Coordinates of C-alpha atoms in Angstrom, one line a residue:
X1 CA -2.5 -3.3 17.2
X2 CA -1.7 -0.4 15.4
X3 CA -4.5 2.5 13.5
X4 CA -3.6 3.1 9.9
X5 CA -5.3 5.9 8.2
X6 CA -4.6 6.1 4.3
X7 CA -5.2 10.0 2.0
X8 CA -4.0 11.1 -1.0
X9 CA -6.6 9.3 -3.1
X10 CA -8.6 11.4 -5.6
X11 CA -9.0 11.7 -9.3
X12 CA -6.0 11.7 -11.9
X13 CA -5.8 11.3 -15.5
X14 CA -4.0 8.2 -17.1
X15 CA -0.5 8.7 -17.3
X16 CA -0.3 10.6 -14.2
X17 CA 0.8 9.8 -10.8
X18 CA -0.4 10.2 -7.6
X19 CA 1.5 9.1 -3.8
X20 CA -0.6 7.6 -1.1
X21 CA 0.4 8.0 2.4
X22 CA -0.5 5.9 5.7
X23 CA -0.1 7.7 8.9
X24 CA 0.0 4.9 12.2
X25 CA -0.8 5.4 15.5
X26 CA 1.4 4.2 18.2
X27 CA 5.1 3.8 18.8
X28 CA 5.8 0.4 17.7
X29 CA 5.3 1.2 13.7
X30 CA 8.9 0.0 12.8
X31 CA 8.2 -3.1 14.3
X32 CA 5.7 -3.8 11.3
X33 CA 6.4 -4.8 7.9
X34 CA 3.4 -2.6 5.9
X35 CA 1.2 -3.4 2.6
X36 CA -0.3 -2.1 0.3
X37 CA -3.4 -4.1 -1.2
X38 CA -6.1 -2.4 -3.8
X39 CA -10.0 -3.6 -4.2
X40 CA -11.8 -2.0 -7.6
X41 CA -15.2 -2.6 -7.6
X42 CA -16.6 -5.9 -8.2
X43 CA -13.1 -7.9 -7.6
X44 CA -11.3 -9.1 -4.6
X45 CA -8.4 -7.6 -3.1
X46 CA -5.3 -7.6 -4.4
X47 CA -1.7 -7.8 -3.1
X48 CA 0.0 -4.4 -4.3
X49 CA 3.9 -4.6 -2.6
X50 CA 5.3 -4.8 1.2
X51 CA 8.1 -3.0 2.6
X52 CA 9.9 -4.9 5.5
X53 CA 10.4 -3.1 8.8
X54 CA 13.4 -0.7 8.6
X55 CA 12.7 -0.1 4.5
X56 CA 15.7 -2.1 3.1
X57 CA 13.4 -4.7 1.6
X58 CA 10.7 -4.3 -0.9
X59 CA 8.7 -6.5 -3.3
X60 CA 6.1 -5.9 -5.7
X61 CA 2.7 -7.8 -8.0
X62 CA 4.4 -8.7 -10.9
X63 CA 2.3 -6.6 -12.5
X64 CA 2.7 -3.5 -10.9
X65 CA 6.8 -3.3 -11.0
X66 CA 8.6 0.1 -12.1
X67 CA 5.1 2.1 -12.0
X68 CA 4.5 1.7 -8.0
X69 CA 7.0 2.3 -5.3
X70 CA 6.6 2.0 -1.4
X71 CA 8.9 3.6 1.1
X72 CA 8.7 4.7 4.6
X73 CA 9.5 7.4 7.5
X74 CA 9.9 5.6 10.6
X75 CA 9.9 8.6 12.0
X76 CA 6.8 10.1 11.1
X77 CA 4.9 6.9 11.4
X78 CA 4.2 7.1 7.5
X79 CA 4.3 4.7 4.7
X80 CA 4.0 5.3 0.9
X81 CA 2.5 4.6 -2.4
X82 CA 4.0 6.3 -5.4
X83 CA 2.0 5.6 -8.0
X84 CA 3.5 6.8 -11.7
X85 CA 2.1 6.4 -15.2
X86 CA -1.3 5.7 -14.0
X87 CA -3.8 3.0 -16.1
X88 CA -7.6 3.3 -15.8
X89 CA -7.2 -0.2 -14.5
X90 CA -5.6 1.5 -11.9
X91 CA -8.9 2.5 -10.5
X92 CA -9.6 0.9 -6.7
X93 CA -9.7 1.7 -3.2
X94 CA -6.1 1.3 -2.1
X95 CA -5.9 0.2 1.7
X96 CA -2.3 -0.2 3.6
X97 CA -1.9 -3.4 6.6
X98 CA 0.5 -4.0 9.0
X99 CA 2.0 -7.2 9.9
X100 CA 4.5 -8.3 12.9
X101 CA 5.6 -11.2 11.6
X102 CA 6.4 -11.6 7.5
X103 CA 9.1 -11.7 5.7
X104 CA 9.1 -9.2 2.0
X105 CA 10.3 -11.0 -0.8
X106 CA 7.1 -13.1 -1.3
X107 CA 3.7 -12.1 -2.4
X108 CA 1.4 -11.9 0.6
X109 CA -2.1 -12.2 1.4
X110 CA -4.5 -10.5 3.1
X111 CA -4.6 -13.1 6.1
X112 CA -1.0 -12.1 6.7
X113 CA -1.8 -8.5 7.6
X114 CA -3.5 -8.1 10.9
X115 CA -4.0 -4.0 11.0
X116 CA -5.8 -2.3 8.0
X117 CA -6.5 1.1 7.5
X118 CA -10.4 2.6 5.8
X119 CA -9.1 2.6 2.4
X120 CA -8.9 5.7 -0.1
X121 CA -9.9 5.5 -3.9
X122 CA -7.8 6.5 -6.6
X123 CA -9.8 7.0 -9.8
X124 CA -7.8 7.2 -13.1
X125 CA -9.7 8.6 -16.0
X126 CA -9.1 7.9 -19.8

């Protein structure tokens, strides 16, 4: 398995952005596809976007398209949430996964992720 540990969370005002990071432990990250899912309070967590192993493929929640982007640096162990034109309904604790074995161009769920980091919360104000 492979230790994720999420920063970059904090408190932005809507219309801003923010970028979450993931640094992974080990020496096998580009063998994962990664995830990003987000929980706000009272809800279940949701599927944010996936970014297949070497960072050719991506896909997106429907409802998140052309304000999120994920990428990756294989090389420094590190995946990424840019997050632009923030929403108060933005607000959650954001939490990347890894998985060995899916392919991105679907949405996934959380059962397909077998690595997940603590979480950090983003908090958008109005």
């Amino acid at each position: 398995q492979v230790q994720l540990v999420e920063s970059g969370g904090g408190l932005v005002q809507a219309g801003g952005s923010l970028r979450l990071s993931c640094a992974a432990s080990g020496r096998t990250f580009s063998s994962y596809a990664m995830g990003w899912f987000r929980q706000a309070p009272g809800k279940e967590r949701e599927f944010v976007g996936a970014i297949s192993r070497g960072g050719g493929s991506t896909y997106y929640a429907d409802s998140l398209k052309g304000r999120f982007t994920i990428s990756r640096d294989n090389a420094k162990n590190t995946v990424y949430l840019q997050m632009n034109s923030l929403k108060p309904e933005d607000t959650a604790a954001y939490y990347c996964a890894a998985a060995r074995s899916i392919v991105v161009g679907t949405p996934h769920s959380i059962a397909d992720f077998g690595s997940w980091g603590q979480g950090t919360q983003v908090t958008v104000s109005s």
